Amino acid sequence: MLLDADGRLGGVTLISTDFVLFLSLAIVAVVAAGAMLMSRNSIYSALFLVINFITVAVLYLLMNAAFIAMVQVTVYAGAIMVLFLFVIMLLGAEQVEIGPSLPWQRPIGIILAVALVLQFVLVLFARPGGSAIGQSFMPEDFGSPASVGELLFEQYLIPFEVTSILLLAAMVGAIVLTRAERPR
């Protein structure tokens, strides 16, 4: 690659402070997600997921979406993780036993990894007009409480309600699975 002294290639800025910050946060998020998946201890997996949630919240701050970042931290890293840890402790599933792998897991994983890398390259290098990452695609009121509420209760009301029912069913299922039978 032929870059000039300002980190530009053909008039398009490739290296900026925001890009370096984005790239470092993205690497931390991906490593934390990988560590979450590879950890044998479910408590450590939950803590790696918290790290991932916090780095995603900082990425939202880079996009000037402070409301979404704070919701990410309070709802996901706070409330949902407390629920996850409660269920993990309730079930006593701190150590996960690794069972035999299925023959279709590796090919599906490789296909999905290649698709993810291709999409990353597409998003990174197919920017219209050479603008910064994501800036040309975001509306002006991106991340504001009004726009989030409007989208949530107009376009995504049914998925929102289905998610709440799914979380309730998971919590009831965890309680039923761990309930000890009382002698009659």
PDB file of C-alpha atoms in Angstrom:
ATOM      1  CA  MET A   1       0.000   0.000   0.000  1.00  0.00           C
ATOM      2  CA  LEU A   2       1.284   3.447  -0.861  1.00  0.00           C
ATOM      3  CA  LEU A   3       0.341   5.871   1.903  1.00  0.00           C
ATOM      4  CA  ASP A   4       1.414   9.483   2.012  1.00  0.00           C
ATOM      5  CA  ALA A   5       2.766  11.172   5.166  1.00  0.00           C
ATOM      6  CA  ASP A   6      -0.757  11.908   6.476  1.00  0.00           C
ATOM      7  CA  GLY A   7      -1.909   8.277   6.302  1.00  0.00           C
ATOM      8  CA  ARG A   8      -3.969   8.928   3.177  1.00  0.00           C
ATOM      9  CA  LEU A   9      -4.329   6.786   0.092  1.00  0.00           C
ATOM     10  CA  GLY A  10      -5.506   8.663  -2.971  1.00  0.00           C
ATOM     11  CA  GLY A  11      -7.133  11.431  -0.924  1.00  0.00           C
ATOM     12  CA  VAL A  12      -8.988   9.048   1.404  1.00  0.00           C
ATOM     13  CA  THR A  13      -7.915   9.028   5.047  1.00  0.00           C
ATOM     14  CA  LEU A  14      -7.251   5.460   6.127  1.00  0.00           C
ATOM     15  CA  ILE A  15      -5.563   5.952   9.492  1.00  0.00           C
ATOM     16  CA  SER A  16      -7.170   8.245  12.046  1.00  0.00           C
ATOM     17  CA  THR A  17      -7.495   8.311  15.810  1.00  0.00           C
ATOM     18  CA  ASP A  18     -11.087   7.092  15.607  1.00  0.00           C
ATOM     19  CA  PHE A  19     -10.060   4.230  13.334  1.00  0.00           C
ATOM     20  CA  VAL A  20      -7.227   3.148  15.646  1.00  0.00           C
ATOM     21  CA  LEU A  21      -9.549   3.344  18.668  1.00  0.00           C
ATOM     22  CA  PHE A  22     -12.249   1.417  16.792  1.00  0.00           C
ATOM     23  CA  LEU A  23      -9.787  -1.254  15.702  1.00  0.00           C
ATOM     24  CA  SER A  24      -8.348  -1.719  19.194  1.00  0.00           C
ATOM     25  CA  LEU A  25     -11.818  -1.917  20.773  1.00  0.00           C
ATOM     26  CA  ALA A  26     -12.952  -4.350  18.078  1.00  0.00           C
ATOM     27  CA  ILE A  27      -9.960  -6.577  18.784  1.00  0.00           C
ATOM     28  CA  VAL A  28     -10.726  -6.519  22.529  1.00  0.00           C
ATOM     29  CA  ALA A  29     -14.382  -7.353  21.834  1.00  0.00           C
ATOM     30  CA  VAL A  30     -13.505 -10.260  19.533  1.00  0.00           C
ATOM     31  CA  VAL A  31     -10.882 -11.648  21.929  1.00  0.00           C
ATOM     32  CA  ALA A  32     -13.327 -11.382  24.855  1.00  0.00           C
ATOM     33  CA  ALA A  33     -16.016 -13.156  22.811  1.00  0.00           C
ATOM     34  CA  GLY A  34     -13.571 -15.903  21.865  1.00  0.00           C
ATOM     35  CA  ALA A  35     -12.442 -16.283  25.476  1.00  0.00           C
ATOM     36  CA  MET A  36     -16.091 -16.454  26.531  1.00  0.00           C
ATOM     37  CA  LEU A  37     -16.694 -19.322  24.122  1.00  0.00           C
ATOM     38  CA  MET A  38     -13.491 -21.185  24.982  1.00  0.00           C
ATOM     39  CA  SER A  39     -13.652 -20.879  28.771  1.00  0.00           C
ATOM     40  CA  ARG A  40     -14.519 -24.083  30.620  1.00  0.00           C
ATOM     41  CA  ASN A  41     -15.742 -22.184  33.675  1.00  0.00           C
ATOM     42  CA  SER A  42     -19.152 -20.606  33.097  1.00  0.00           C
ATOM     43  CA  ILE A  43     -18.506 -17.831  35.651  1.00  0.00           C
ATOM     44  CA  TYR A  44     -15.435 -16.753  33.680  1.00  0.00           C
ATOM     45  CA  SER A  45     -17.479 -16.963  30.484  1.00  0.00           C
ATOM     46  CA  ALA A  46     -20.040 -14.588  31.979  1.00  0.00           C
ATOM     47  CA  LEU A  47     -17.279 -12.177  33.021  1.00  0.00           C
ATOM     48  CA  PHE A  48     -15.772 -12.250  29.524  1.00  0.00           C
ATOM     49  CA  LEU A  49     -19.243 -11.455  28.207  1.00  0.00           C
ATOM     50  CA  VAL A  50     -19.337  -8.407  30.499  1.00  0.00           C
ATOM     51  CA  ILE A  51     -16.029  -7.238  29.001  1.00  0.00           C
ATOM     52  CA  ASN A  52     -17.532  -7.686  25.556  1.00  0.00           C
ATOM     53  CA  PHE A  53     -20.643  -5.688  26.500  1.00  0.00           C
ATOM     54  CA  ILE A  54     -18.528  -2.832  27.851  1.00  0.00           C
ATOM     55  CA  THR A  55     -16.359  -2.625  24.737  1.00  0.00           C
ATOM     56  CA  VAL A  56     -19.481  -2.592  22.575  1.00  0.00           C
ATOM     57  CA  ALA A  57     -20.809   0.260  24.724  1.00  0.00           C
ATOM     58  CA  VAL A  58     -17.617   2.237  24.070  1.00  0.00           C
ATOM     59  CA  LEU A  59     -18.059   1.560  20.349  1.00  0.00           C
ATOM     60  CA  TYR A  60     -21.539   3.080  20.644  1.00  0.00           C
ATOM     61  CA  LEU A  61     -19.960   6.130  22.282  1.00  0.00           C
ATOM     62  CA  LEU A  62     -17.651   6.436  19.258  1.00  0.00           C
ATOM     63  CA  MET A  63     -20.786   6.662  17.104  1.00  0.00           C
ATOM     64  CA  ASN A  64     -22.172   9.468  19.307  1.00  0.00           C
ATOM     65  CA  ALA A  65     -24.923   7.212  20.643  1.00  0.00           C
ATOM     66  CA  ALA A  66     -24.530   7.859  24.368  1.00  0.00           C
ATOM     67  CA  PHE A  67     -28.057   6.694  25.220  1.00  0.00           C
ATOM     68  CA  ILE A  68     -27.548   3.310  23.567  1.00  0.00           C
ATOM     69  CA  ALA A  69     -24.153   2.976  25.289  1.00  0.00           C
ATOM     70  CA  MET A  70     -25.659   3.598  28.722  1.00  0.00           C
ATOM     71  CA  VAL A  71     -28.529   1.194  28.004  1.00  0.00           C
ATOM     72  CA  GLN A  72     -25.939  -1.384  26.920  1.00  0.00           C
ATOM     73  CA  VAL A  73     -24.078  -1.047  30.214  1.00  0.00           C
ATOM     74  CA  THR A  74     -27.085  -0.881  32.541  1.00  0.00           C
ATOM     75  CA  VAL A  75     -29.340  -3.446  30.893  1.00  0.00           C
ATOM     76  CA  TYR A  76     -26.907  -5.993  29.484  1.00  0.00           C
ATOM     77  CA  ALA A  77     -23.766  -5.678  31.598  1.00  0.00           C
ATOM     78  CA  GLY A  78     -25.879  -4.969  34.686  1.00  0.00           C
ATOM     79  CA  ALA A  79     -29.278  -6.631  34.819  1.00  0.00           C
ATOM     80  CA  ILE A  80     -28.941  -9.448  32.277  1.00  0.00           C
ATOM     81  CA  MET A  81     -25.547 -10.540  33.593  1.00  0.00           C
ATOM     82  CA  VAL A  82     -26.883 -10.607  37.154  1.00  0.00           C
ATOM     83  CA  LEU A  83     -29.662 -12.873  35.874  1.00  0.00           C
ATOM     84  CA  PHE A  84     -27.136 -15.089  34.042  1.00  0.00           C
ATOM     85  CA  LEU A  85     -24.913 -15.365  37.104  1.00  0.00           C
ATOM     86  CA  PHE A  86     -27.946 -16.108  39.284  1.00  0.00           C
ATOM     87  CA  VAL A  87     -28.985 -18.959  36.985  1.00  0.00           C
ATOM     88  CA  ILE A  88     -25.405 -20.283  36.769  1.00  0.00           C
ATOM     89  CA  MET A  89     -25.070 -20.310  40.542  1.00  0.00           C
ATOM     90  CA  LEU A  90     -28.562 -21.758  40.978  1.00  0.00           C
ATOM     91  CA  LEU A  91     -27.899 -24.621  38.580  1.00  0.00           C
ATOM     92  CA  GLY A  92     -24.410 -25.234  39.941  1.00  0.00           C
ATOM     93  CA  ALA A  93     -23.036 -25.331  36.410  1.00  0.00           C
ATOM     94  CA  GLU A  94     -19.704 -23.618  37.059  1.00  0.00           C
ATOM     95  CA  GLN A  95     -17.741 -26.322  35.266  1.00  0.00           C
ATOM     96  CA  VAL A  96     -18.968 -27.264  31.799  1.00  0.00           C
ATOM     97  CA  GLU A  97     -18.296 -30.792  30.644  1.00  0.00           C
ATOM     98  CA  ILE A  98     -17.154 -31.004  27.044  1.00  0.00           C
ATOM     99  CA  GLY A  99     -18.996 -33.674  25.126  1.00  0.00           C
ATOM    100  CA  PRO A 100     -18.091 -35.252  21.824  1.00  0.00           C
ATOM    101  CA  SER A 101     -18.068 -32.873  18.868  1.00  0.00           C
ATOM    102  CA  LEU A 102     -20.518 -33.406  16.063  1.00  0.00           C
ATOM    103  CA  PRO A 103     -19.134 -33.937  12.541  1.00  0.00           C
ATOM    104  CA  TRP A 104     -21.009 -30.946  11.050  1.00  0.00           C
ATOM    105  CA  GLN A 105     -19.777 -28.391  13.621  1.00  0.00           C
ATOM    106  CA  ARG A 106     -16.340 -27.710  12.121  1.00  0.00           C
ATOM    107  CA  PRO A 107     -17.487 -27.138   8.477  1.00  0.00           C
ATOM    108  CA  ILE A 108     -20.335 -24.855   9.601  1.00  0.00           C
ATOM    109  CA  GLY A 109     -17.925 -22.944  11.840  1.00  0.00           C
ATOM    110  CA  ILE A 110     -15.436 -22.469   9.004  1.00  0.00           C
ATOM    111  CA  ILE A 111     -18.172 -21.295   6.616  1.00  0.00           C
ATOM    112  CA  LEU A 112     -19.486 -18.791   9.173  1.00  0.00           C
ATOM    113  CA  ALA A 113     -15.965 -17.526   9.959  1.00  0.00           C
ATOM    114  CA  VAL A 114     -15.247 -16.937   6.262  1.00  0.00           C
ATOM    115  CA  ALA A 115     -18.595 -15.142   5.855  1.00  0.00           C
ATOM    116  CA  LEU A 116     -17.779 -12.930   8.843  1.00  0.00           C
ATOM    117  CA  VAL A 117     -14.347 -12.016   7.480  1.00  0.00           C
ATOM    118  CA  LEU A 118     -15.798 -11.282   4.024  1.00  0.00           C
ATOM    119  CA  GLN A 119     -18.459  -9.045   5.521  1.00  0.00           C
ATOM    120  CA  PHE A 120     -15.848  -7.240   7.622  1.00  0.00           C
ATOM    121  CA  VAL A 121     -13.718  -6.602   4.519  1.00  0.00           C
ATOM    122  CA  LEU A 122     -16.785  -5.425   2.596  1.00  0.00           C
ATOM    123  CA  VAL A 123     -17.800  -2.954   5.313  1.00  0.00           C
ATOM    124  CA  LEU A 124     -14.241  -1.754   5.831  1.00  0.00           C
ATOM    125  CA  PHE A 125     -13.302  -1.130   2.210  1.00  0.00           C
ATOM    126  CA  ALA A 126     -16.621  -0.448   0.445  1.00  0.00           C
ATOM    127  CA  ARG A 127     -17.265   2.921   2.063  1.00  0.00           C
ATOM    128  CA  PRO A 128     -19.063   5.372  -0.213  1.00  0.00           C
ATOM    129  CA  GLY A 129     -17.155   8.595  -0.792  1.00  0.00           C
ATOM    130  CA  GLY A 130     -14.282   7.628   1.487  1.00  0.00           C
ATOM    131  CA  SER A 131     -16.115   8.836   4.594  1.00  0.00           C
ATOM    132  CA  ALA A 132     -15.340   7.563   8.057  1.00  0.00           C
ATOM    133  CA  ILE A 133     -16.713   4.164   9.014  1.00  0.00           C
ATOM    134  CA  GLY A 134     -20.463   4.256   9.517  1.00  0.00           C
ATOM    135  CA  GLN A 135     -20.877   8.033   9.406  1.00  0.00           C
ATOM    136  CA  SER A 136     -22.593   8.162   6.029  1.00  0.00           C
ATOM    137  CA  PHE A 137     -25.053   5.420   7.008  1.00  0.00           C
ATOM    138  CA  MET A 138     -26.280   6.903  10.300  1.00  0.00           C
ATOM    139  CA  PRO A 139     -29.219   9.289  10.516  1.00  0.00           C
ATOM    140  CA  GLU A 140     -28.692  12.554  12.338  1.00  0.00           C
ATOM    141  CA  ASP A 141     -30.659  11.519  15.447  1.00  0.00           C
ATOM    142  CA  PHE A 142     -28.991   8.086  15.689  1.00  0.00           C
ATOM    143  CA  GLY A 143     -29.008   6.750  19.241  1.00  0.00           C
ATOM    144  CA  SER A 144     -31.231   9.408  20.772  1.00  0.00           C
ATOM    145  CA  PRO A 145     -33.896   8.236  23.246  1.00  0.00           C
ATOM    146  CA  ALA A 146     -36.662   9.466  20.944  1.00  0.00           C
ATOM    147  CA  SER A 147     -35.393   7.537  17.901  1.00  0.00           C
ATOM    148  CA  VAL A 148     -34.760   4.381  19.952  1.00  0.00           C
ATOM    149  CA  GLY A 149     -38.262   4.520  21.470  1.00  0.00           C
ATOM    150  CA  GLU A 150     -39.856   5.190  18.105  1.00  0.00           C
ATOM    151  CA  LEU A 151     -38.098   2.225  16.492  1.00  0.00           C
ATOM    152  CA  LEU A 152     -38.701  -0.056  19.462  1.00  0.00           C
ATOM    153  CA  PHE A 153     -42.421   0.555  19.785  1.00  0.00           C
ATOM    154  CA  GLU A 154     -43.301   1.018  16.109  1.00  0.00           C
ATOM    155  CA  GLN A 155     -41.161  -1.392  14.090  1.00  0.00           C
ATOM    156  CA  TYR A 156     -39.858  -3.854  16.694  1.00  0.00           C
ATOM    157  CA  LEU A 157     -42.725  -4.188  19.175  1.00  0.00           C
ATOM    158  CA  ILE A 158     -43.428  -7.872  18.493  1.00  0.00           C
ATOM    159  CA  PRO A 159     -39.746  -9.007  18.717  1.00  0.00           C
ATOM    160  CA  PHE A 160     -39.434  -6.951  21.915  1.00  0.00           C
ATOM    161  CA  GLU A 161     -42.412  -8.717  23.497  1.00  0.00           C
ATOM    162  CA  VAL A 162     -41.313 -12.151  22.237  1.00  0.00           C
ATOM    163  CA  THR A 163     -37.896 -11.578  23.822  1.00  0.00           C
ATOM    164  CA  SER A 164     -39.462 -10.702  27.161  1.00  0.00           C
ATOM    165  CA  ILE A 165     -41.600 -13.868  27.058  1.00  0.00           C
ATOM    166  CA  LEU A 166     -38.530 -15.941  26.117  1.00  0.00           C
ATOM    167  CA  LEU A 167     -36.543 -14.536  29.061  1.00  0.00           C
ATOM    168  CA  LEU A 168     -39.450 -15.235  31.413  1.00  0.00           C
ATOM    169  CA  ALA A 169     -39.739 -18.821  30.129  1.00  0.00           C
ATOM    170  CA  ALA A 170     -35.979 -19.340  30.577  1.00  0.00           C
ATOM    171  CA  MET A 171     -36.128 -18.086  34.153  1.00  0.00           C
ATOM    172  CA  VAL A 172     -39.125 -20.315  34.997  1.00  0.00           C
ATOM    173  CA  GLY A 173     -37.371 -23.263  33.324  1.00  0.00           C
ATOM    174  CA  ALA A 174     -34.234 -22.728  35.420  1.00  0.00           C
ATOM    175  CA  ILE A 175     -36.312 -22.664  38.589  1.00  0.00           C
ATOM    176  CA  VAL A 176     -38.203 -25.834  37.608  1.00  0.00           C
ATOM    177  CA  LEU A 177     -34.972 -27.667  36.726  1.00  0.00           C
ATOM    178  CA  THR A 178     -33.331 -26.864  40.057  1.00  0.00           C
ATOM    179  CA  ARG A 179     -36.337 -27.366  42.302  1.00  0.00           C
ATOM    180  CA  ALA A 180     -35.866 -30.313  44.604  1.00  0.00           C
ATOM    181  CA  GLU A 181     -38.735 -32.731  44.984  1.00  0.00           C
ATOM    182  CA  ARG A 182     -40.176 -32.610  48.498  1.00  0.00           C
ATOM    183  CA  PRO A 183     -41.181 -35.871  50.130  1.00  0.00           C
ATOM    184  CA  ARG A 184     -44.935 -36.118  50.631  1.00  0.00           C
TER     185      ARG A 184
END
